[in-house]
């Protein structure tokens, strides 16, 4: 996260990819939520994430176009014309949406991370980036609140919901380590301090939700280097097909 | 007061353009009619999320994706406003949803047609929402207060729906030959089902004068359909596309467009459940509801636990 | 009297014309209660009834109200109250409750004729 131009673009793309891929997953709930009010709620979060992704892709495109001396990159070329190995989002966000409990748990774990990261980036030297972080921080604050409450409700709800959440925690935990493994475009010290605070917040919430924080889990990684799960390919095939099938068309 | 007297007073209130509110006396048939109409309208909004929701993950640009999501989400909101309005008439939302899932309650047949290409998103916005808006604007003045208020809110929010649809088609109409073909094909497929949205011809809806008398409805099916044809026949010129009706032409004497005969067999077949997507639409709603049952239960259990904890502390 | 109404748009496909199974009486035992939502649209204005929604508890009701009723910047403050806690006057009493105010026109400033010179009072 140092202000070096050779790490700025990959870092911005990393942030953007996380948002877009999670939005794409969450958008699968639209029309299929457990109750109308919550269908609307998760969709609001989806729209926030797409909004953030767009701002970040536009910023990355500006940087790229300046470096290349042309106007070829746009938010859509970056979202629709990069392939599986070029996306650098963490694995966690590309996992299938699962049941409602899995979705809200993933949202919570990710939003807490995003909150801490954006809080740090609010003071970033790249002014457009810090502006995006400041704006997004308000949205993410609500995402944390909303998803945290759902983790509590389901963890400490019925025995059925408790079991489902306990399983979900086990399933997703091995994907949490990657968030804090610094890629070349990240600052390891910053990530480490975020990790400490993240762990503390998550532990408090899971404890209140009568859930156990897993210990000594082997952590999956690779997303930041473009080594993804098999899920991402299908997702991109679906998302990108119109752009790929009609090159240079306007929509 | 005798029922006859109450009915007379009720009719006077309606005639004076005073809204009927939830706790006012109303004829049982008025209550039932409103309940059926509002709940079916609500079901239509919610089922109507599915054909468009189908394209959210495939939207061809980030801007279109955001627009489409916001639009489908609005439909959830509209369903919610309408369920709330219907609940004032004494039926719970759970019961209404149970009636939808059992097949007892109906929803607009238009949503039983498949969305096959991206251009369908434009055609639905322009034609289906365009037809809906004509009906909804009329319903803003309907005599039952909660329904009218829900419709006012809905109309305000809907105003972007038709515009985004037309704009999406306009872009396609100026695009590549494939995009133009996609655009024309979608218009061809959605035109006749859109006309069917207004219901049977007035001559066949023998009892509709009662809902006119009660001011639940203020224009006949044929009047609204004619308004729609006149509007679309003009707008299509801007797209440089055609409507799939060889009989469509301006009638100077009537001051309206003439148009061809609707295939009513198709209409009744789709109503009866034989549309291309009746089964899967309903199944998708049932699945969402059933898969969400444990979530709804847990939220109630948690709320009770929290309330008990508060009591213990107090 | 004539009760059946045919209207075939949204709503009102008559039930006998439809396919489908027999009506179900089953009710969800875990339905969330109904809440009334009041929104303050901007600082300085009253909270106004915006509509209703379902939620498991008050906190969720406020968040749902935020997500449902303020998507277009319609509000800056939200009240929710469970619908069952609202007590309403009986429409049957409307005549005795509200008609007596009708002839007290001297409560309104326009009742009084003042010379134009007074201007603002």
Tab-separated table of C-alpha atoms in Angstrom, chain B residues 33 66 79 84 106 110 124 176 187 195 204 233 241-242 245 264 277 295 310 314:
chain	number	residue	atom	x	y	z
B	33	UNK	CA	-62.538	-7.852	-4.495
B	66	UNK	CA	-26.647	-2.034	-11.318
B	79	UNK	CA	-44.700	-6.423	-3.645
B	84	UNK	CA	-49.075	-4.471	3.421
B	106	UNK	CA	-53.069	-15.886	-9.436
B	110	UNK	CA	-46.980	-12.086	-18.505
B	124	UNK	CA	-39.964	-5.907	-20.566
B	176	UNK	CA	-24.367	-4.208	-34.411
B	187	UNK	CA	-40.225	-6.860	-29.412
B	195	UNK	CA	-51.512	-6.509	-25.035
B	204	UNK	CA	-66.612	-10.228	-22.377
B	233	UNK	CA	-47.014	2.701	-32.048
B	241	UNK	CA	-38.151	-1.333	-35.315
B	242	UNK	CA	-41.575	-2.739	-36.158
B	245	UNK	CA	-48.992	-6.807	-36.348
B	264	UNK	CA	-57.298	-15.419	-26.585
B	277	UNK	CA	-42.751	-20.980	-17.360
B	295	UNK	CA	-34.020	-18.558	8.849
B	310	UNK	CA	-34.348	-8.124	29.005
B	314	UNK	CA	-35.521	-5.763	34.631
